[in-house]
Short mmCIF file of C-alpha atoms in Angstrom, two decimals:
data_model
loop_
_atom_site.label_atom_id
_atom_site.label_comp_id
_atom_site.label_asym_id
_atom_site.label_seq_id
_atom_site.Cartn_x
_atom_site.Cartn_y
_atom_site.Cartn_z
CA MET A 1 0.00 0.00 0.00
CA SER A 2 1.34 3.42 -0.90
CA GLU A 3 1.83 5.76 2.06
CA THR A 4 0.42 9.26 2.08
CA VAL A 5 2.69 11.52 4.10
CA LEU A 6 1.78 14.98 5.38
CA LEU A 7 4.72 17.31 5.96
CA VAL A 8 4.20 20.23 8.34
CA GLY A 9 6.50 23.21 7.77
CA GLY A 10 7.97 25.17 4.89
CA GLY A 11 11.64 25.87 5.59
CA GLY A 12 14.95 24.46 4.38
CA ARG A 13 14.73 21.63 6.90
CA GLU A 14 11.32 20.67 5.55
CA HIS A 15 12.55 20.86 1.94
CA ALA A 16 15.24 18.33 2.92
CA ILE A 17 12.60 16.08 4.51
CA ALA A 18 10.40 16.38 1.42
CA ARG A 19 13.26 15.39 -0.85
CA ALA A 20 14.02 12.39 1.37
CA VAL A 21 10.46 10.97 1.42
CA ALA A 22 8.89 12.12 -1.86
CA PRO A 23 10.30 9.31 -4.07
CA ASP A 24 8.61 6.66 -1.91
CA CYS A 25 5.19 8.11 -1.05
CA ASP A 26 2.38 10.47 -1.96
CA LEU A 27 3.49 13.72 -0.35
CA TYR A 28 1.33 16.60 0.84
CA ALA A 29 2.55 19.64 2.75
CA CYS A 30 1.22 22.57 4.72
CA ALA A 31 2.96 25.69 5.95
CA SER A 32 2.45 29.40 6.45
CA ASN A 33 4.74 30.07 3.47
CA ARG A 34 4.90 28.49 0.03
CA ASN A 35 8.29 26.83 -0.39
CA PRO A 36 8.84 26.35 -4.15
CA GLY A 37 11.09 23.34 -3.62
CA ILE A 38 8.45 21.53 -1.56
CA ALA A 39 5.74 22.57 -4.02
CA ASP A 40 7.66 20.83 -6.82
CA LEU A 41 7.70 17.57 -4.82
CA ALA A 42 4.24 17.54 -3.22
CA ALA A 43 0.86 16.76 -4.74
CA GLU A 44 -0.54 19.76 -2.89
CA VAL A 45 0.74 22.48 -0.57
CA ARG A 46 -1.90 24.14 1.55
CA SER A 47 -1.41 27.49 3.27
CA ILE A 48 -1.90 26.74 6.98
CA ASP A 49 -0.28 28.21 10.08
CA GLU A 50 1.98 25.44 11.38
CA THR A 51 0.65 25.97 14.92
CA ASP A 52 -3.04 25.61 13.93
CA ALA A 53 -3.55 22.02 15.06
CA ASP A 54 -7.19 21.84 13.98
CA ALA A 55 -6.42 23.05 10.45
CA VAL A 56 -3.49 20.64 10.11
CA VAL A 57 -5.70 17.73 11.21
CA ASP A 58 -8.42 18.77 8.77
CA PHE A 59 -5.90 18.76 5.92
CA ALA A 60 -4.52 15.37 7.00
CA THR A 61 -8.06 13.99 6.99
CA ASP A 62 -8.84 15.53 3.60
CA VAL A 63 -5.89 13.78 1.94
CA ASP A 64 -6.21 10.51 3.92
CA ALA A 65 -2.72 10.89 5.34
CA THR A 66 -1.27 7.70 6.81
CA LEU A 67 1.77 9.43 8.34
CA ALA A 68 2.84 12.93 9.27
CA VAL A 69 6.26 14.50 9.81
CA ILE A 70 6.46 17.72 11.81
CA GLY A 71 9.38 20.03 11.05
CA PRO A 72 9.27 23.18 13.20
CA GLU A 73 9.45 23.36 16.99
CA SER A 74 6.58 25.85 17.09
CA ALA A 75 4.20 23.19 15.80
CA LEU A 76 5.41 20.68 18.39
CA ALA A 77 4.95 23.22 21.18
CA ALA A 78 1.41 23.88 19.91
CA GLY A 79 0.48 20.20 20.25
CA VAL A 80 0.15 19.44 16.54
CA ALA A 81 1.60 15.95 17.02
CA ASP A 82 -0.89 15.27 19.83
CA ALA A 83 -3.80 16.39 17.63
CA LEU A 84 -2.71 14.26 14.67
CA ASP A 85 -2.20 11.19 16.85
CA ALA A 86 -5.63 11.69 18.41
CA ALA A 87 -7.13 11.85 14.90
CA GLY A 88 -5.52 8.54 13.95
CA VAL A 89 -2.66 9.97 11.86
CA TYR A 90 0.70 8.84 13.24
CA ALA A 91 2.91 11.89 13.73
CA PHE A 92 6.67 11.43 13.71
CA GLY A 93 7.36 14.06 16.32
CA PRO A 94 6.87 14.26 20.08
CA GLY A 95 3.74 15.49 21.79
CA ALA A 96 3.85 18.86 23.49
CA GLU A 97 4.77 17.39 26.88
CA ALA A 98 7.73 15.39 25.54
CA ALA A 99 8.77 18.35 23.37
CA ARG A 100 9.44 20.30 26.56
CA ILE A 101 12.92 18.80 26.30
CA GLU A 102 13.38 21.66 23.80
CA THR A 103 10.63 24.17 24.46
CA ASP A 104 11.33 24.65 28.18
CA LYS A 105 15.03 25.01 28.95
CA ALA A 106 14.42 25.09 32.71
CA TYR A 107 12.58 21.77 32.45
CA GLN A 108 15.36 20.46 30.20
CA ARG A 109 18.06 21.05 32.79
CA ARG A 110 15.97 19.76 35.70
CA PHE A 111 15.16 16.67 33.64
CA MET A 112 18.86 16.01 33.07
CA ARG A 113 19.71 16.45 36.75
CA GLU A 114 16.82 14.34 38.03
CA ASN A 115 17.50 11.48 35.59
CA ASP A 116 21.31 11.50 35.85
CA VAL A 117 21.72 12.26 32.15
CA PRO A 118 25.46 12.82 31.66
CA GLY A 119 26.95 16.07 30.40
CA CYS A 120 24.75 18.51 32.33
CA PRO A 121 26.44 21.83 33.20
CA ASP A 122 25.98 23.66 36.51
CA PHE A 123 22.81 25.76 36.31
CA GLU A 124 20.12 27.63 38.21
CA THR A 125 16.65 28.72 37.07
CA PHE A 126 14.97 32.02 37.95
CA GLU A 127 11.53 33.57 37.66
CA ASP A 128 12.65 36.85 39.24
CA THR A 129 14.83 39.04 37.01
CA GLU A 130 16.60 40.81 39.88
CA ALA A 131 17.45 37.51 41.55
CA ALA A 132 18.96 36.37 38.26
CA CYS A 133 20.97 39.60 38.04
CA GLU A 134 22.30 39.07 41.56
CA TYR A 135 23.37 35.54 40.59
CA ILE A 136 25.26 36.93 37.60
CA ASP A 137 27.10 39.34 39.91
CA ASP A 138 27.95 36.65 42.46
CA TYR A 139 28.90 33.84 40.06
CA ASP A 140 32.63 33.10 39.96
CA GLY A 141 33.03 32.66 36.22
CA HIS A 142 31.12 33.26 33.04
CA LEU A 143 27.54 32.25 32.27
CA ALA A 144 25.21 31.40 29.43
CA VAL A 145 22.00 33.40 29.86
CA LYS A 146 19.07 31.50 28.34
CA PRO A 147 15.39 32.41 28.21
CA ALA A 148 13.47 29.28 29.22
CA GLY A 149 11.19 29.33 26.14
CA LEU A 150 11.70 29.21 22.39
CA THR A 151 13.75 31.99 20.81
CA GLY A 152 14.63 30.58 17.40
CA GLY A 153 18.25 30.02 18.39
CA LYS A 154 18.81 33.75 18.93
CA GLY A 155 17.98 34.35 22.60
CA VAL A 156 21.15 33.19 24.34
CA ARG A 157 23.79 35.63 25.56
CA VAL A 158 27.16 34.44 26.88
CA THR A 159 29.23 36.53 29.26
CA GLY A 160 32.94 36.65 28.52
CA ASP A 161 32.17 36.08 24.86
CA GLN A 162 29.20 38.05 23.48
CA VAL A 163 28.45 40.36 26.40
CA THR A 164 29.83 41.61 29.69
CA LYS A 165 28.06 40.77 32.94
CA ALA A 166 26.62 44.29 33.00
CA GLU A 167 25.30 43.86 29.46
CA ALA A 168 23.80 40.48 30.37
CA LYS A 169 21.87 42.08 33.22
CA GLU A 170 20.74 44.91 30.96
CA TYR A 171 19.56 42.31 28.42
CA LEU A 172 17.48 40.50 31.05
CA ARG A 173 15.91 43.68 32.39
CA ALA A 174 15.06 44.93 28.91
CA SER A 175 13.65 41.57 27.78
CA ASP A 176 11.53 40.91 30.87
CA TYR A 177 11.43 37.13 30.37
CA ASP A 178 9.11 35.16 32.65
CA ARG A 179 11.80 32.56 33.35
CA VAL A 180 15.49 32.35 32.66
CA VAL A 181 18.20 29.70 32.99
CA LEU A 182 21.73 30.69 34.00
CA GLU A 183 24.36 28.02 33.44
CA GLU A 184 28.10 27.74 33.38
CA ARG A 185 29.69 28.86 30.15
CA LEU A 186 30.98 25.85 28.24
CA VAL A 187 34.22 26.46 26.34
CA GLY A 188 35.11 24.18 23.45
CA GLU A 189 33.82 23.17 20.04
CA GLU A 190 30.12 22.63 19.44
CA PHE A 191 28.71 19.76 17.42
CA THR A 192 25.36 18.11 16.86
CA VAL A 193 24.26 14.49 16.78
CA GLN A 194 20.68 13.83 15.69
CA ALA A 195 18.83 10.57 16.35
CA PHE A 196 15.66 8.95 15.08
CA VAL A 197 13.68 7.70 18.08
CA ALA A 198 10.60 5.49 18.40
CA ASN A 199 9.52 2.35 20.23
CA GLY A 200 12.64 2.51 22.39
CA SER A 201 14.97 2.50 19.35
CA VAL A 202 17.69 5.14 19.03
CA ARG A 203 19.30 5.39 15.60
CA VAL A 204 22.02 8.02 15.39
CA THR A 205 23.30 10.02 12.43
CA PRO A 206 26.73 11.53 11.70
CA ALA A 207 27.94 14.50 13.69
CA VAL A 208 27.46 17.97 12.20
CA GLN A 209 28.94 21.34 13.14
CA ASP A 210 26.63 24.33 12.73
CA HIS A 211 27.85 27.93 12.53
CA LYS A 212 25.54 30.29 14.43
CA ARG A 213 27.52 33.51 14.17
CA ALA A 214 26.50 35.82 11.36
CA TYR A 215 29.91 36.70 9.95
CA GLU A 216 33.20 35.14 8.91
CA GLY A 217 35.57 34.19 11.69
CA ASP A 218 32.70 33.48 14.10
CA GLU A 219 31.97 37.17 14.51
CA GLY A 220 28.67 38.97 14.97
CA PRO A 221 25.33 38.05 16.53
CA ASN A 222 23.84 34.58 16.64
CA THR A 223 21.53 33.48 13.83
CA GLY A 224 19.33 30.49 13.13
CA GLY A 225 22.44 28.97 11.52
CA MET A 226 24.52 30.27 8.60
CA GLY A 227 25.66 26.82 7.50
CA SER A 228 27.19 23.55 8.62
CA TYR A 229 29.39 20.64 7.61
CA SER A 230 29.73 16.91 8.20
CA ASP A 231 32.56 14.51 7.40
CA ALA A 232 32.68 11.24 5.48
CA ASP A 233 32.51 9.24 8.72
CA PRO A 234 30.33 9.82 11.82
CA THR A 235 32.87 12.05 13.56
CA LEU A 236 34.27 15.50 12.75
CA PRO A 237 37.94 16.47 12.21
CA PHE A 238 38.33 17.88 15.74
CA MET A 239 36.82 14.89 17.55
CA ASP A 240 37.35 11.15 17.80
CA ALA A 241 35.16 8.07 18.09
CA THR A 242 35.18 8.27 21.89
CA ASP A 243 33.75 11.78 21.78
CA TYR A 244 31.04 10.68 19.36
CA GLU A 245 30.11 7.70 21.53
CA ALA A 246 29.88 9.96 24.59
CA ALA A 247 27.29 12.04 22.73
CA VAL A 248 25.39 8.90 21.74
CA ASP A 249 25.39 7.79 25.38
CA VAL A 250 23.71 11.09 26.33
CA LEU A 251 20.99 10.59 23.72
CA THR A 252 20.44 7.00 24.83
CA ALA A 253 20.17 8.01 28.49
CA THR A 254 17.69 10.72 27.55
CA VAL A 255 15.45 8.28 25.68
CA ASP A 256 15.72 5.78 28.55
CA ALA A 257 14.18 8.48 30.75
CA LEU A 258 11.57 9.36 28.08
CA PRO A 259 10.45 5.90 26.88
CA GLU A 260 7.42 7.21 24.96
CA TYR A 261 9.46 9.75 22.97
CA LYS A 262 9.10 9.58 19.18
CA GLY A 263 10.55 11.68 16.41
CA VAL A 264 13.97 13.27 16.09
CA LEU A 265 16.04 13.99 19.19
CA TYR A 266 18.77 16.53 18.47
CA GLY A 267 21.66 16.85 20.88
CA GLN A 268 23.77 20.01 20.74
CA PHE A 269 27.06 19.22 22.45
CA MET A 270 30.23 21.03 23.46
CA LEU A 271 33.53 19.17 23.32
CA THR A 272 35.38 20.71 26.27
CA ALA A 273 38.62 20.05 28.13
CA ASP A 274 36.51 17.90 30.48
CA GLY A 275 34.81 15.90 27.75
CA VAL A 276 31.41 16.13 26.08
CA ARG A 277 28.80 18.39 27.69
CA VAL A 278 25.23 19.18 26.66
CA VAL A 279 24.47 22.66 25.32
CA GLU A 280 20.80 21.87 24.65
CA PHE A 281 18.33 19.40 23.20
CA ASN A 282 15.95 20.01 20.33
CA ALA A 283 12.89 17.88 19.62
CA ARG A 284 13.20 17.96 15.81
CA PHE A 285 15.71 18.09 12.99
CA GLY A 286 18.14 20.94 13.05
CA ASP A 287 18.09 23.57 10.35
CA PRO A 288 20.59 23.43 8.61
CA GLU A 289 21.73 20.04 10.02
CA ALA A 290 18.90 18.14 8.30
CA MET A 291 20.41 19.25 4.99
CA ASN A 292 23.73 17.61 5.90
CA THR A 293 22.22 14.40 7.22
CA LEU A 294 19.38 13.38 4.92
CA PRO A 295 21.20 13.70 1.56
CA VAL A 296 23.80 11.10 2.61
CA MET A 297 21.36 8.72 4.33
CA GLU A 298 20.97 5.62 2.15
CA THR A 299 18.27 4.02 4.32
CA PRO A 300 14.90 5.26 3.00
CA PHE A 301 13.47 7.77 5.46
CA LEU A 302 10.02 6.31 4.78
CA ASP A 303 11.23 2.98 6.22
CA VAL A 304 12.02 4.79 9.47
CA LEU A 305 8.56 6.38 9.52
CA THR A 306 6.62 3.19 8.85
CA ALA A 307 8.59 1.19 11.42
CA ALA A 308 7.93 3.90 14.01
CA ARG A 309 4.21 3.87 13.27
CA ASP A 310 3.93 0.09 13.21
CA GLY A 311 5.62 -0.34 16.59
CA ASP A 312 8.68 -2.05 15.14
CA ALA A 313 12.34 -1.52 15.91
CA LEU A 314 13.70 1.23 13.68
CA PRO A 315 15.95 0.02 10.85
CA ASP A 316 19.70 0.31 11.19
CA LEU A 317 20.83 3.38 9.30
CA GLU A 318 23.31 3.39 6.47
CA PHE A 319 25.08 6.51 5.19
CA SER A 320 27.29 7.07 2.18
CA SER A 321 30.91 7.84 3.02
CA ARG A 322 30.71 11.42 1.82
CA ALA A 323 31.18 14.80 3.46
CA THR A 324 28.73 17.70 3.18
CA VAL A 325 29.03 21.48 3.39
CA CYS A 326 25.90 23.62 3.66
CA LYS A 327 25.89 27.40 3.22
CA TYR A 328 22.88 29.67 3.61
CA ALA A 329 22.13 32.73 1.50
CA VAL A 330 20.47 35.36 3.68
CA PRO A 331 18.98 38.80 3.00
CA ALA A 332 21.14 41.88 3.41
CA GLY A 333 21.16 43.03 7.04
CA TYR A 334 20.33 39.59 8.46
CA PRO A 335 19.91 38.91 11.37
CA THR A 336 19.69 42.32 13.08
CA ASP A 337 18.04 44.42 10.36
CA PRO A 338 17.14 42.12 7.45
CA GLU A 339 15.78 43.58 4.24
CA SER A 340 12.64 41.83 3.00
CA GLY A 341 10.69 42.07 -0.22
CA ALA A 342 13.68 42.04 -2.58
CA ARG A 343 13.12 40.02 -5.74
CA ILE A 344 15.79 37.36 -6.25
CA ASP A 345 16.68 35.15 -9.18
CA VAL A 346 17.97 31.71 -8.20
CA ASP A 347 19.84 29.95 -10.98
CA GLU A 348 19.09 26.28 -10.31
CA ASP A 349 21.07 25.23 -13.38
CA SER A 350 24.25 26.75 -11.93
CA VAL A 351 23.76 24.68 -8.78
CA ALA A 352 23.43 21.51 -10.83
CA ARG A 353 26.58 22.34 -12.82
CA ALA A 354 28.67 22.98 -9.71
CA ALA A 355 29.18 19.31 -8.86
CA ALA A 356 30.18 18.36 -12.38
CA GLU A 357 32.61 21.24 -12.72
CA HIS A 358 34.14 21.37 -9.23
CA GLY A 359 33.65 17.95 -7.60
CA THR A 360 34.76 14.37 -8.04
CA ASP A 361 32.74 11.46 -9.37
CA ALA A 362 31.11 11.24 -5.91
CA GLY A 363 30.10 14.90 -5.94
CA ASP A 364 26.64 16.38 -5.82
CA ALA A 365 25.16 19.86 -5.42
CA LEU A 366 21.76 20.45 -3.85
CA LEU A 367 19.55 23.50 -3.45
CA PHE A 368 17.14 23.83 -0.53
CA TYR A 369 14.67 26.69 -0.41
CA ALA A 370 13.89 28.12 3.01
CA SER A 371 12.12 31.37 3.82
CA VAL A 372 11.25 32.84 0.45
CA ASP A 373 7.98 34.28 -0.75
CA ALA A 374 6.99 32.64 -4.05
CA ARG A 375 4.81 35.05 -6.01
CA GLU A 376 3.50 34.86 -9.55
CA ASP A 377 6.34 37.03 -10.84
CA GLY A 378 9.15 35.29 -8.97
CA LEU A 379 10.84 34.80 -5.60
CA TYR A 380 11.16 37.46 -2.93
CA THR A 381 13.16 37.61 0.28
CA THR A 382 11.59 37.61 3.72
CA THR A 383 13.33 38.64 6.94
CA SER A 384 14.81 35.15 7.40
CA ARG A 385 17.23 32.84 5.59
CA ALA A 386 16.39 32.53 1.87
CA PHE A 387 17.93 29.28 0.65
CA ALA A 388 20.86 26.94 1.20
CA VAL A 389 23.24 25.13 -1.10
CA VAL A 390 24.84 21.86 -0.07
CA GLY A 391 27.96 20.40 -1.60
CA VAL A 392 28.41 16.65 -1.20
CA ASP A 393 31.68 14.86 -1.98
CA GLY A 394 34.34 12.56 -0.58
CA THR A 395 36.03 15.18 1.63
CA ILE A 396 34.99 18.36 3.39
CA GLY A 397 37.32 20.34 1.12
CA ASP A 398 35.80 18.94 -2.07
CA ALA A 399 32.26 19.40 -0.73
CA GLU A 400 33.06 23.02 0.15
CA ALA A 401 34.39 23.68 -3.36
CA ILE A 402 31.08 22.46 -4.78
CA ALA A 403 29.04 24.55 -2.35
CA ASP A 404 31.17 27.59 -3.12
CA ALA A 405 30.63 27.17 -6.85
CA ALA A 406 26.91 26.55 -6.38
CA LEU A 407 26.58 29.88 -4.59
CA ASP A 408 26.65 31.54 -7.99
CA ALA A 409 22.90 30.95 -7.62
CA ALA A 410 22.72 33.54 -4.84
CA GLY A 411 22.48 36.59 -7.07
CA ASP A 412 22.36 40.17 -5.81
CA GLY A 413 21.00 41.32 -2.45
CA LEU A 414 21.95 38.18 -0.54
CA ARG A 415 24.88 37.44 1.76
CA VAL A 416 26.71 34.18 2.47
CA ARG A 417 29.16 33.23 5.18
CA GLU A 418 31.95 32.13 2.89
CA ASP A 419 34.33 30.55 5.41
CA ILE A 420 32.14 27.58 6.42
CA GLY A 421 33.94 24.36 5.51
CA LYS A 422 37.09 26.15 4.33
CA PRO A 423 40.34 24.36 5.31
CA ALA A 424 41.53 27.28 7.46
CA LEU A 425 38.38 27.32 9.58
CA VAL A 426 38.31 23.55 10.01
CA GLN A 427 41.96 23.63 11.09
CA ARG A 428 41.14 26.30 13.67
CA ARG A 429 38.63 23.87 15.19
CA ILE A 430 41.24 21.13 15.33
CA ASP A 431 43.84 23.43 16.90
CA HIS A 432 41.33 24.70 19.46
CA VAL A 433 40.51 21.21 20.73
CA GLU A 434 44.19 20.25 20.81
CA ARG A 435 44.89 23.29 23.02
CA LEU A 436 42.00 22.38 25.32
CA ARG A 437 43.22 18.80 25.68
CA GLU A 438 46.72 19.93 26.51
#
């Protein structure tokens, strides 16, 4: 029987999911924006707010969906997975309560402490802003200041790095968050390991390193992610198999304490002088990390979804031995003062040619649309990331060369962080970890 899959969400992450499942199913999608890449793959794309659970369920019922995949965290927090499950449509994504592992950072840290999940930093939670400010003054060291709720990856401020202690207090007082988490600043190299989870199975994917800072050399404010890379094996150049297994142990311990969890569990880790520590968990694919992981996964994603729904053990995952480099094109001024409404021309043919002209026989070049406004007369920028290109090849260097060539598709009015995946930046990561371990 052919499966009918409903995809919720319209960003680059969801375009990667659509590309992974579309060859094996009848695909439908809904989102608040019209992603042209998803529209090319789906039988229908309906304009629905991702957090409108009733409307999503109505669409799932209309198309007789047999499965659903939920992309954005906002939909999970709104209980869309719960509503779909209640309507008899299996949703690959946690219910709102389980999604608190991402959506409530205070809960996340208490959960780790109460369940002895390894890698938890020292932390305290506050509901009173002035009490939090006093803690910042009294703390002997630097802190990560985190609003407890969702902030799209842009709400964290780190003393001793992004802000002074005085600026951190000013940030809290100006923001007036209901709850805040203050935790020890972790120094090291960040990396992500994502896992498919259902029926007690935990199936991990290769490590990825995202680049949050807006500008070359890790300068500027945090963003939703300017790009990322993965290597041809599960590790990254600055880490070893022991580091990777430590991250997997954290994910396994988390699922052991959340036996009903289903969907993607994303662990953001910091490789420090004291080993692997947890920066945060997310309850869905990362964006851009999904665009590194899914293109090299040889196991059909639909097989994961059907096994999860049917109560079976998830299949063992196989990945091609290729590296990936993802780079986002963003509107001018992003993220602090992004310019929206600019018409852009994306040359898809130039992306396709990049692999042939700049890669090896194993090379590939992929284009993933994200936050663009598709109108009758063309594509227009919004205030968020426009699209990503991904180079895939045998080494990070070769993959980066493909991605760099494919960025000819960016056109005018868009900006790219060029240094992601470049040999010099990767070597800086390696040198940094070597210094920490000394």
